[in-house]
Amino acid sequence: MLSETEITGKIHRKALDLGFSACGFASVEELTELRPEFQEWVDSGRAGEMGYLERNMDLRLDPGKLVKGAKTVISLAASYYYPIPQHIPGSPRFSRYALSEDYHKVLKALGHELLSWINTEIGPVRGRVFTDSAPIFEREWARRAGLGWLGKNGCLIIPKKGSYFFLAEILIDLDLSLSLPSSGLLSSCLLSSSSLPSSCGTCTRCIVACPTGALAVDGPMDPRKCISYLTIEHKSAIPAEFEGKWSDWIFGCDICQDVCPWNKKPLHSVIPEFEPRTGILGIAAETIENMDEAGFIQLFDGTPVERTGWTGILRNFAFLSGGAK
Ligand code: SF4
Ligand code: SF4
């Protein structure tokens, strides 16, 4: 019979075999200490039009309620980094994560594969896979599972691997050892008992580089000022105060990740679905300008860009061109 530590090691190896870049484990518990901070954040209005962040606060703070008998959070990170050609100034720019297949489907499928494997190889378990699909503090659980720290740009930073990652979790009613055999696995599976302290140090590159002042040295970011929020989540007109603050970004923004020294040598993705679509890379402004709904579907079907829809992309384009009011 396998020990908890051996089971944990096997799950970890399987996660990496499936293409995940890192995997860690944390005990399910209520995040009571986050409640006042989160409440204050919500009360400050920083959620903007993201009403879903305010709903289900109790579930968000207590993931044990999402899966009966849940004992462990398996936190998974998958790199989406593929090298892309240098951006041509003037052409509309999409955040890296939006250049390929929608990660929700891809990561969910991989997570389900891992869960099925656990059921077959380890024994019957009750579990659920999540990827940006339920009220879960994904980055906080990744931090607790020892994958990395939360940088001043708000991203999870994994040492020697960078921050271009999608996150997923499996909540499982299985007690897993939070320590692994000493077999070198620790390089990609750090443990909740050794959550990493921030290694941002005195660096402020992301804060200085952010064109809209969304980041702060000593406080949480303000999503309402973030280009990612304004071009994707914000459904009303983009406020006039942001006119001229950025150029080119039409869906999301990567500036605060691109300038981060921890992304000098980012871990490349091994997941083929995350390879950027050539039709989106280097797309010309005229293509967007003249695009009808059918053209939008042809280019962006199955990608995260569907979230804004055709009208959203046209709105963002018009804003860049100075025509949105
Ligand atoms: S994504 Fe862009 S706008 Fe948002 S915080 Fe980072 S640099 Fe600023
Ligand atoms: S740019 Fe500097 S401050 Fe910002 S997340 Fe990276 S290391 Fe931290």
mmCIF file of C-alpha atoms and ligand atoms in Angstrom:
data_model
loop_
_atom_site.group_PDB
_atom_site.id
_atom_site.type_symbol
_atom_site.label_atom_id
_atom_site.label_comp_id
_atom_site.label_asym_id
_atom_site.label_seq_id
_atom_site.Cartn_x
_atom_site.Cartn_y
_atom_site.Cartn_z
ATOM 1 C CA MET A 1 0.000 0.000 0.000
ATOM 2 C CA LEU A 2 1.310 3.419 -0.941
ATOM 3 C CA SER A 3 1.980 6.017 1.713
ATOM 4 C CA GLU A 4 0.409 9.483 1.481
ATOM 5 C CA THR A 5 3.773 10.853 0.470
ATOM 6 C CA GLU A 6 4.116 8.345 -2.362
ATOM 7 C CA ILE A 7 0.586 9.062 -3.581
ATOM 8 C CA THR A 8 1.336 12.778 -3.572
ATOM 9 C CA GLY A 9 4.506 12.148 -5.573
ATOM 10 C CA LYS A 10 2.614 10.040 -8.118
ATOM 11 C CA ILE A 11 -0.057 12.705 -8.595
ATOM 12 C CA HIS A 12 2.605 15.324 -9.018
ATOM 13 C CA ARG A 13 4.438 13.305 -11.676
ATOM 14 C CA LYS A 14 1.203 12.647 -13.552
ATOM 15 C CA ALA A 15 0.344 16.361 -13.509
ATOM 16 C CA LEU A 16 3.684 17.208 -15.120
ATOM 17 C CA ASP A 17 3.281 14.377 -17.642
ATOM 18 C CA LEU A 18 -0.030 15.905 -18.688
ATOM 19 C CA GLY A 19 1.681 19.206 -19.493
ATOM 20 C CA PHE A 20 1.207 21.192 -16.315
ATOM 21 C CA SER A 21 4.233 23.305 -15.431
ATOM 22 C CA ALA A 22 3.854 23.121 -11.670
ATOM 23 C CA CYS A 23 1.724 21.373 -9.116
ATOM 24 C CA GLY A 24 1.356 21.880 -5.383
ATOM 25 C CA PHE A 25 -0.879 20.818 -2.536
ATOM 26 C CA ALA A 26 -2.587 22.714 0.258
ATOM 27 C CA SER A 27 -5.053 21.724 2.964
ATOM 28 C CA VAL A 28 -8.584 22.961 2.444
ATOM 29 C CA GLU A 29 -9.472 25.537 5.053
ATOM 30 C CA GLU A 30 -11.549 28.642 5.420
ATOM 31 C CA LEU A 31 -9.669 31.800 4.460
ATOM 32 C CA THR A 32 -11.034 33.738 7.404
ATOM 33 C CA GLU A 33 -8.088 36.095 7.590
ATOM 34 C CA LEU A 34 -8.810 37.308 4.043
ATOM 35 C CA ARG A 35 -12.417 38.250 4.765
ATOM 36 C CA PRO A 36 -11.865 41.812 6.127
ATOM 37 C CA GLU A 37 -9.391 42.656 3.366
ATOM 38 C CA PHE A 38 -11.659 41.278 0.653
ATOM 39 C CA GLN A 39 -14.720 43.015 2.102
ATOM 40 C CA GLU A 40 -12.835 46.302 2.193
ATOM 41 C CA TRP A 41 -11.718 45.768 -1.406
ATOM 42 C CA VAL A 42 -15.289 45.144 -2.526
ATOM 43 C CA ASP A 43 -16.618 48.096 -0.511
ATOM 44 C CA SER A 44 -14.054 50.361 -2.144
ATOM 45 C CA GLY A 45 -15.773 49.666 -5.477
ATOM 46 C CA ARG A 46 -12.643 48.192 -7.061
ATOM 47 C CA ALA A 47 -14.608 45.290 -8.497
ATOM 48 C CA GLY A 48 -16.054 47.810 -10.966
ATOM 49 C CA GLU A 49 -18.542 46.042 -13.237
ATOM 50 C CA MET A 50 -17.294 42.607 -12.135
ATOM 51 C CA GLY A 51 -20.305 41.949 -9.958
ATOM 52 C CA TYR A 52 -19.502 38.241 -9.911
ATOM 53 C CA LEU A 53 -16.588 38.988 -7.588
ATOM 54 C CA GLU A 54 -18.965 40.239 -4.936
ATOM 55 C CA ARG A 55 -21.357 37.327 -5.222
ATOM 56 C CA ASN A 56 -20.711 34.071 -3.393
ATOM 57 C CA MET A 57 -18.258 35.676 -1.014
ATOM 58 C CA ASP A 58 -18.797 32.894 1.544
ATOM 59 C CA LEU A 59 -18.028 30.227 -1.032
ATOM 60 C CA ARG A 60 -14.965 32.114 -2.179
ATOM 61 C CA LEU A 61 -13.632 32.266 1.352
ATOM 62 C CA ASP A 62 -14.526 28.675 2.165
ATOM 63 C CA PRO A 63 -13.853 26.339 -0.770
ATOM 64 C CA GLY A 64 -14.684 23.354 1.420
ATOM 65 C CA LYS A 65 -18.302 24.232 0.627
ATOM 66 C CA LEU A 66 -17.744 23.535 -3.070
ATOM 67 C CA VAL A 67 -16.948 19.840 -2.629
ATOM 68 C CA LYS A 68 -18.401 17.739 0.165
ATOM 69 C CA GLY A 69 -15.643 16.439 2.398
ATOM 70 C CA ALA A 70 -12.899 18.273 0.470
ATOM 71 C CA LYS A 71 -9.548 17.925 2.187
ATOM 72 C CA THR A 72 -6.917 19.006 -0.309
ATOM 73 C CA VAL A 73 -6.526 21.637 -2.997
ATOM 74 C CA ILE A 74 -4.321 20.424 -5.828
ATOM 75 C CA SER A 75 -3.087 23.638 -7.392
ATOM 76 C CA LEU A 76 -1.955 23.417 -11.008
ATOM 77 C CA ALA A 77 -0.221 25.937 -13.261
ATOM 78 C CA ALA A 78 0.147 25.582 -17.027
ATOM 79 C CA SER A 79 2.413 27.845 -19.058
ATOM 80 C CA TYR A 80 0.843 29.519 -22.082
ATOM 81 C CA TYR A 81 4.072 31.146 -23.189
ATOM 82 C CA TYR A 82 5.026 30.671 -26.824
ATOM 83 C CA PRO A 83 7.514 33.056 -28.421
ATOM 84 C CA ILE A 84 5.736 35.485 -30.733
ATOM 85 C CA PRO A 85 7.072 37.879 -33.374
ATOM 86 C CA GLN A 86 7.869 41.385 -32.251
ATOM 87 C CA HIS A 87 4.799 43.566 -32.260
ATOM 88 C CA ILE A 88 4.453 45.915 -35.214
ATOM 89 C CA PRO A 89 3.572 49.385 -33.854
ATOM 90 C CA GLY A 90 0.126 50.394 -34.993
ATOM 91 C CA SER A 91 -1.283 46.909 -35.296
ATOM 92 C CA PRO A 92 -3.933 45.940 -32.745
ATOM 93 C CA ARG A 93 -2.464 43.959 -29.903
ATOM 94 C CA PHE A 94 -3.962 41.075 -27.966
ATOM 95 C CA SER A 95 -2.753 39.746 -24.640
ATOM 96 C CA ARG A 96 -0.682 36.588 -25.090
ATOM 97 C CA TYR A 97 -3.183 34.396 -23.344
ATOM 98 C CA ALA A 98 -5.864 35.342 -25.886
ATOM 99 C CA LEU A 99 -3.958 34.298 -29.000
ATOM 100 C CA SER A 100 -4.920 30.644 -28.857
ATOM 101 C CA GLU A 101 -7.611 28.220 -27.750
ATOM 102 C CA ASP A 102 -9.736 29.248 -24.791
ATOM 103 C CA TYR A 103 -7.877 27.980 -21.723
ATOM 104 C CA HIS A 104 -11.061 27.145 -19.831
ATOM 105 C CA LYS A 105 -11.790 24.141 -22.021
ATOM 106 C CA VAL A 106 -8.175 23.037 -22.385
ATOM 107 C CA LEU A 107 -7.297 23.162 -18.685
ATOM 108 C CA LYS A 108 -10.588 21.659 -17.606
ATOM 109 C CA ALA A 109 -9.990 18.704 -19.904
ATOM 110 C CA LEU A 110 -6.472 18.217 -18.513
ATOM 111 C CA GLY A 111 -7.728 18.562 -14.943
ATOM 112 C CA HIS A 112 -10.438 15.969 -15.596
ATOM 113 C CA GLU A 113 -7.844 13.669 -17.054
ATOM 114 C CA LEU A 114 -5.793 13.976 -13.868
ATOM 115 C CA LEU A 115 -8.870 13.407 -11.701
ATOM 116 C CA SER A 116 -9.869 10.301 -13.704
ATOM 117 C CA TRP A 117 -6.328 8.997 -13.407
ATOM 118 C CA ILE A 118 -6.454 9.472 -9.618
ATOM 119 C CA ASN A 119 -9.729 7.556 -9.507
ATOM 120 C CA THR A 120 -8.240 4.714 -11.516
ATOM 121 C CA GLU A 121 -4.741 4.554 -10.083
ATOM 122 C CA ILE A 122 -5.139 5.722 -6.498
ATOM 123 C CA GLY A 123 -8.702 4.824 -5.631
ATOM 124 C CA PRO A 124 -12.218 6.252 -5.703
ATOM 125 C CA VAL A 125 -12.283 9.909 -4.715
ATOM 126 C CA ARG A 126 -14.786 12.703 -4.852
ATOM 127 C CA GLY A 127 -13.373 15.767 -6.557
ATOM 128 C CA ARG A 128 -14.085 18.730 -8.801
ATOM 129 C CA VAL A 129 -11.952 20.551 -11.318
ATOM 130 C CA PHE A 130 -11.974 24.340 -11.489
ATOM 131 C CA THR A 131 -10.337 26.815 -13.777
ATOM 132 C CA ASP A 132 -11.552 30.345 -13.447
ATOM 133 C CA SER A 133 -14.986 28.735 -13.278
ATOM 134 C CA ALA A 134 -16.030 29.035 -9.647
ATOM 135 C CA PRO A 135 -15.567 31.486 -6.805
ATOM 136 C CA ILE A 136 -12.075 30.398 -5.799
ATOM 137 C CA PHE A 137 -9.087 32.582 -4.933
ATOM 138 C CA GLU A 138 -6.920 30.748 -7.444
ATOM 139 C CA ARG A 139 -3.712 32.697 -6.956
ATOM 140 C CA GLU A 140 -4.007 32.547 -3.185
ATOM 141 C CA TRP A 141 -4.330 28.761 -3.316
ATOM 142 C CA ALA A 142 -1.374 28.544 -5.681
ATOM 143 C CA ARG A 143 0.608 30.633 -3.218
ATOM 144 C CA ARG A 144 -0.488 28.461 -0.310
ATOM 145 C CA ALA A 145 0.436 25.352 -2.286
ATOM 146 C CA GLY A 146 3.938 26.772 -2.550
ATOM 147 C CA LEU A 147 3.969 27.350 -6.312
ATOM 148 C CA GLY A 148 5.193 30.920 -6.067
ATOM 149 C CA TRP A 149 4.403 34.373 -4.692
ATOM 150 C CA LEU A 150 2.019 37.114 -5.708
ATOM 151 C CA GLY A 151 4.028 39.838 -7.405
ATOM 152 C CA LYS A 152 3.346 43.557 -7.187
ATOM 153 C CA ASN A 153 1.702 43.181 -10.609
ATOM 154 C CA GLY A 154 -0.864 40.863 -9.039
ATOM 155 C CA CYS A 155 0.364 37.771 -10.914
ATOM 156 C CA LEU A 156 1.568 34.498 -9.492
ATOM 157 C CA ILE A 157 5.309 34.350 -10.085
ATOM 158 C CA ILE A 158 6.946 30.929 -10.140
ATOM 159 C CA PRO A 159 10.705 31.007 -9.517
ATOM 160 C CA LYS A 160 12.747 30.332 -12.658
ATOM 161 C CA LYS A 161 9.523 29.962 -14.682
ATOM 162 C CA GLY A 162 7.944 33.406 -14.720
ATOM 163 C CA SER A 163 4.293 34.362 -14.633
ATOM 164 C CA TYR A 164 2.706 33.405 -17.959
ATOM 165 C CA PHE A 165 0.507 30.725 -16.434
ATOM 166 C CA PHE A 166 -3.092 29.659 -16.358
ATOM 167 C CA LEU A 167 -4.212 28.200 -13.052
ATOM 168 C CA ALA A 168 -6.509 25.323 -12.245
ATOM 169 C CA GLU A 169 -7.460 23.499 -9.077
ATOM 170 C CA ILE A 170 -8.783 20.113 -8.132
ATOM 171 C CA LEU A 171 -10.592 19.965 -4.816
ATOM 172 C CA ILE A 172 -10.488 16.431 -3.592
ATOM 173 C CA ASP A 173 -11.702 14.509 -0.556
ATOM 174 C CA LEU A 174 -8.365 12.803 -0.193
ATOM 175 C CA ASP A 175 -5.824 13.613 2.474
ATOM 176 C CA LEU A 176 -2.541 14.128 0.709
ATOM 177 C CA SER A 177 0.791 14.493 2.309
ATOM 178 C CA LEU A 178 2.004 18.042 1.995
ATOM 179 C CA SER A 179 5.545 16.825 1.711
ATOM 180 C CA LEU A 180 7.088 14.784 -1.066
ATOM 181 C CA PRO A 181 9.819 12.191 -1.295
ATOM 182 C CA SER A 182 13.217 13.883 -1.581
ATOM 183 C CA SER A 183 13.674 12.936 -5.209
ATOM 184 C CA GLY A 184 14.236 16.269 -6.846
ATOM 185 C CA LEU A 185 10.538 16.840 -7.368
ATOM 186 C CA LEU A 186 10.680 20.020 -5.369
ATOM 187 C CA SER A 187 11.866 22.019 -8.352
ATOM 188 C CA SER A 188 8.338 22.106 -9.718
ATOM 189 C CA CYS A 189 6.238 21.136 -6.754
ATOM 190 C CA LEU A 190 6.713 23.330 -3.754
ATOM 191 C CA LEU A 191 4.833 22.711 -0.627
ATOM 192 C CA SER A 192 2.297 24.560 1.414
ATOM 193 C CA SER A 193 4.473 24.145 4.451
ATOM 194 C CA SER A 194 7.092 26.221 2.632
ATOM 195 C CA SER A 195 5.000 28.942 0.950
ATOM 196 C CA LEU A 196 7.405 31.274 -0.751
ATOM 197 C CA PRO A 197 7.926 34.811 0.486
ATOM 198 C CA SER A 198 7.747 37.558 -2.120
ATOM 199 C CA SER A 199 10.936 37.993 -4.101
ATOM 200 C CA CYS A 200 9.900 41.276 -5.723
ATOM 201 C CA GLY A 201 12.229 43.051 -3.305
ATOM 202 C CA THR A 202 12.607 46.748 -4.088
ATOM 203 C CA CYS A 203 11.717 46.271 -7.762
ATOM 204 C CA THR A 204 8.954 48.544 -9.064
ATOM 205 C CA ARG A 205 9.294 47.964 -12.806
ATOM 206 C CA CYS A 206 5.709 46.851 -13.314
ATOM 207 C CA ILE A 207 4.348 49.789 -11.324
ATOM 208 C CA VAL A 208 6.406 52.291 -13.288
ATOM 209 C CA ALA A 209 5.554 50.675 -16.631
ATOM 210 C CA CYS A 210 1.794 50.463 -16.128
ATOM 211 C CA PRO A 211 0.383 53.178 -18.411
ATOM 212 C CA THR A 212 -2.801 53.701 -16.428
ATOM 213 C CA GLY A 213 -1.506 53.733 -12.844
ATOM 214 C CA ALA A 214 -3.409 50.596 -11.886
ATOM 215 C CA LEU A 215 -0.630 49.239 -9.664
ATOM 216 C CA ALA A 216 0.545 50.506 -6.309
ATOM 217 C CA VAL A 217 3.730 49.919 -4.317
ATOM 218 C CA ASP A 218 1.988 49.184 -1.075
ATOM 219 C CA GLY A 219 -1.581 48.229 -1.839
ATOM 220 C CA PRO A 220 -3.804 46.151 -4.050
ATOM 221 C CA MET A 221 -4.116 46.980 -7.716
ATOM 222 C CA ASP A 222 -7.120 48.944 -8.931
ATOM 223 C CA PRO A 223 -8.687 46.793 -11.665
ATOM 224 C CA ARG A 224 -10.880 49.706 -12.750
ATOM 225 C CA LYS A 225 -7.746 51.348 -14.138
ATOM 226 C CA CYS A 226 -6.345 48.208 -15.732
ATOM 227 C CA ILE A 227 -6.423 47.870 -19.520
ATOM 228 C CA SER A 228 -7.348 44.201 -19.164
ATOM 229 C CA TYR A 229 -10.439 45.147 -17.200
ATOM 230 C CA LEU A 230 -11.308 48.122 -19.379
ATOM 231 C CA THR A 231 -11.036 46.203 -22.671
ATOM 232 C CA ILE A 232 -12.651 42.956 -21.501
ATOM 233 C CA GLU A 233 -14.746 43.097 -18.337
ATOM 234 C CA HIS A 234 -15.964 46.682 -18.511
ATOM 235 C CA LYS A 235 -19.065 46.627 -20.673
ATOM 236 C CA SER A 236 -19.912 50.340 -20.703
ATOM 237 C CA ALA A 237 -17.980 52.937 -22.653
ATOM 238 C CA ILE A 238 -14.325 53.211 -21.646
ATOM 239 C CA PRO A 239 -14.099 56.375 -19.513
ATOM 240 C CA ALA A 240 -12.681 59.401 -21.310
ATOM 241 C CA GLU A 241 -10.000 59.849 -18.616
ATOM 242 C CA PHE A 242 -8.128 56.932 -20.234
ATOM 243 C CA GLU A 243 -7.999 58.406 -23.714
ATOM 244 C CA GLY A 244 -4.443 58.428 -24.993
ATOM 245 C CA LYS A 245 -3.125 56.404 -22.041
ATOM 246 C CA TRP A 246 -2.293 53.404 -24.183
ATOM 247 C CA SER A 247 -1.904 52.465 -27.793
ATOM 248 C CA ASP A 248 -2.402 49.200 -29.645
ATOM 249 C CA TRP A 249 -3.860 47.041 -26.831
ATOM 250 C CA ILE A 250 -7.287 45.983 -28.042
ATOM 251 C CA PHE A 251 -7.849 42.994 -25.771
ATOM 252 C CA GLY A 252 -5.973 42.763 -22.480
ATOM 253 C CA CYS A 253 -2.461 43.973 -21.724
ATOM 254 C CA ASP A 254 0.835 42.239 -20.912
ATOM 255 C CA ILE A 255 3.007 45.213 -20.040
ATOM 256 C CA CYS A 256 3.434 44.484 -16.321
ATOM 257 C CA GLN A 257 4.383 40.877 -17.069
ATOM 258 C CA ASP A 258 6.646 41.683 -20.006
ATOM 259 C CA VAL A 259 8.779 44.060 -17.934
ATOM 260 C CA CYS A 260 9.096 41.702 -14.969
ATOM 261 C CA PRO A 261 12.657 40.420 -14.534
ATOM 262 C CA TRP A 262 11.266 37.024 -13.537
ATOM 263 C CA ASN A 263 9.983 36.699 -17.099
ATOM 264 C CA LYS A 264 13.405 37.065 -18.708
ATOM 265 C CA LYS A 265 13.416 33.356 -19.473
ATOM 266 C CA PRO A 266 9.810 32.254 -19.176
ATOM 267 C CA LEU A 267 8.947 28.602 -19.196
ATOM 268 C CA HIS A 268 7.654 27.605 -22.618
ATOM 269 C CA SER A 269 4.323 25.892 -22.886
ATOM 270 C CA VAL A 270 4.177 22.264 -23.962
ATOM 271 C CA ILE A 271 0.443 22.406 -24.588
ATOM 272 C CA PRO A 272 -0.160 22.593 -28.348
ATOM 273 C CA GLU A 273 -3.598 24.201 -27.950
ATOM 274 C CA PHE A 274 -1.840 27.293 -26.557
ATOM 275 C CA GLU A 275 0.186 27.871 -29.688
ATOM 276 C CA PRO A 276 -0.834 31.312 -31.016
ATOM 277 C CA ARG A 277 -3.080 31.403 -34.068
ATOM 278 C CA THR A 278 -1.243 32.974 -36.948
ATOM 279 C CA GLY A 279 -4.405 34.753 -38.093
ATOM 280 C CA ILE A 280 -4.474 36.826 -34.901
ATOM 281 C CA LEU A 281 -0.750 37.556 -34.685
ATOM 282 C CA GLY A 282 0.136 40.681 -36.601
ATOM 283 C CA ILE A 283 -3.463 41.386 -37.575
ATOM 284 C CA ALA A 284 -3.746 44.704 -39.407
ATOM 285 C CA ALA A 285 -5.807 47.608 -38.114
ATOM 286 C CA GLU A 286 -7.743 47.634 -41.411
ATOM 287 C CA THR A 287 -8.796 44.046 -40.848
ATOM 288 C CA ILE A 288 -10.413 44.969 -37.541
ATOM 289 C CA GLU A 289 -11.868 48.154 -38.934
ATOM 290 C CA ASN A 290 -13.567 46.351 -41.813
ATOM 291 C CA MET A 291 -14.477 43.195 -39.913
ATOM 292 C CA ASP A 292 -18.100 42.101 -39.858
ATOM 293 C CA GLU A 293 -19.521 39.654 -37.346
ATOM 294 C CA ALA A 294 -18.862 36.644 -39.600
ATOM 295 C CA GLY A 295 -15.246 37.743 -39.959
ATOM 296 C CA PHE A 296 -14.945 38.074 -36.196
ATOM 297 C CA ILE A 297 -16.228 34.539 -35.693
ATOM 298 C CA GLN A 298 -13.894 33.180 -38.333
ATOM 299 C CA LEU A 299 -10.849 34.713 -36.620
ATOM 300 C CA PHE A 300 -11.688 34.391 -32.951
ATOM 301 C CA ASP A 301 -14.006 31.413 -32.623
ATOM 302 C CA GLY A 302 -12.886 29.296 -29.657
ATOM 303 C CA THR A 303 -10.461 31.911 -28.307
ATOM 304 C CA PRO A 304 -10.823 34.054 -25.149
ATOM 305 C CA VAL A 305 -11.537 37.046 -27.429
ATOM 306 C CA GLU A 306 -15.087 35.727 -27.790
ATOM 307 C CA ARG A 307 -15.673 37.147 -24.315
ATOM 308 C CA THR A 308 -15.986 40.697 -25.602
ATOM 309 C CA GLY A 309 -17.702 39.636 -28.813
ATOM 310 C CA TRP A 310 -17.541 41.490 -32.092
ATOM 311 C CA THR A 311 -19.097 44.672 -30.721
ATOM 312 C CA GLY A 312 -16.623 44.749 -27.825
ATOM 313 C CA ILE A 313 -13.634 44.534 -30.146
ATOM 314 C CA LEU A 314 -15.093 47.270 -32.343
ATOM 315 C CA ARG A 315 -15.628 49.431 -29.264
ATOM 316 C CA ASN A 316 -12.001 48.913 -28.171
ATOM 317 C CA PHE A 317 -10.738 49.638 -31.659
ATOM 318 C CA ALA A 318 -12.781 52.814 -31.845
ATOM 319 C CA PHE A 319 -11.390 53.870 -28.461
ATOM 320 C CA LEU A 320 -7.826 53.392 -29.700
ATOM 321 C CA SER A 321 -8.663 55.417 -32.773
ATOM 322 C CA GLY A 322 -10.081 58.202 -30.634
ATOM 323 C CA GLY A 323 -13.589 57.609 -31.878
ATOM 324 C CA ALA A 324 -15.255 56.055 -28.831
ATOM 325 C CA LYS A 325 -17.526 58.272 -26.827
HETATM 326 S S1 SF4 B 1 -2.193 44.611 -17.318
HETATM 327 FE FE1 SF4 B 1 -1.439 46.587 -18.152
HETATM 328 S S2 SF4 B 1 -2.884 48.117 -17.386
HETATM 329 FE FE2 SF4 B 1 -3.187 46.252 -16.160
HETATM 330 S S3 SF4 B 1 -1.889 46.527 -14.383
HETATM 331 FE FE3 SF4 B 1 -0.656 45.435 -15.900
HETATM 332 S S4 SF4 B 1 0.417 47.067 -17.022
HETATM 333 FE FE4 SF4 B 1 -1.240 48.019 -15.899
HETATM 334 S S1 SF4 B 2 8.240 43.727 -12.141
HETATM 335 FE FE1 SF4 B 2 9.347 43.686 -10.198
HETATM 336 S S2 SF4 B 2 7.827 44.378 -8.678
HETATM 337 FE FE2 SF4 B 2 6.701 43.805 -10.516
HETATM 338 S S3 SF4 B 2 6.080 41.697 -10.172
HETATM 339 FE FE3 SF4 B 2 8.035 41.641 -11.302
HETATM 340 S S4 SF4 B 2 9.618 41.528 -9.691
HETATM 341 FE FE4 SF4 B 2 7.723 42.142 -8.712
#
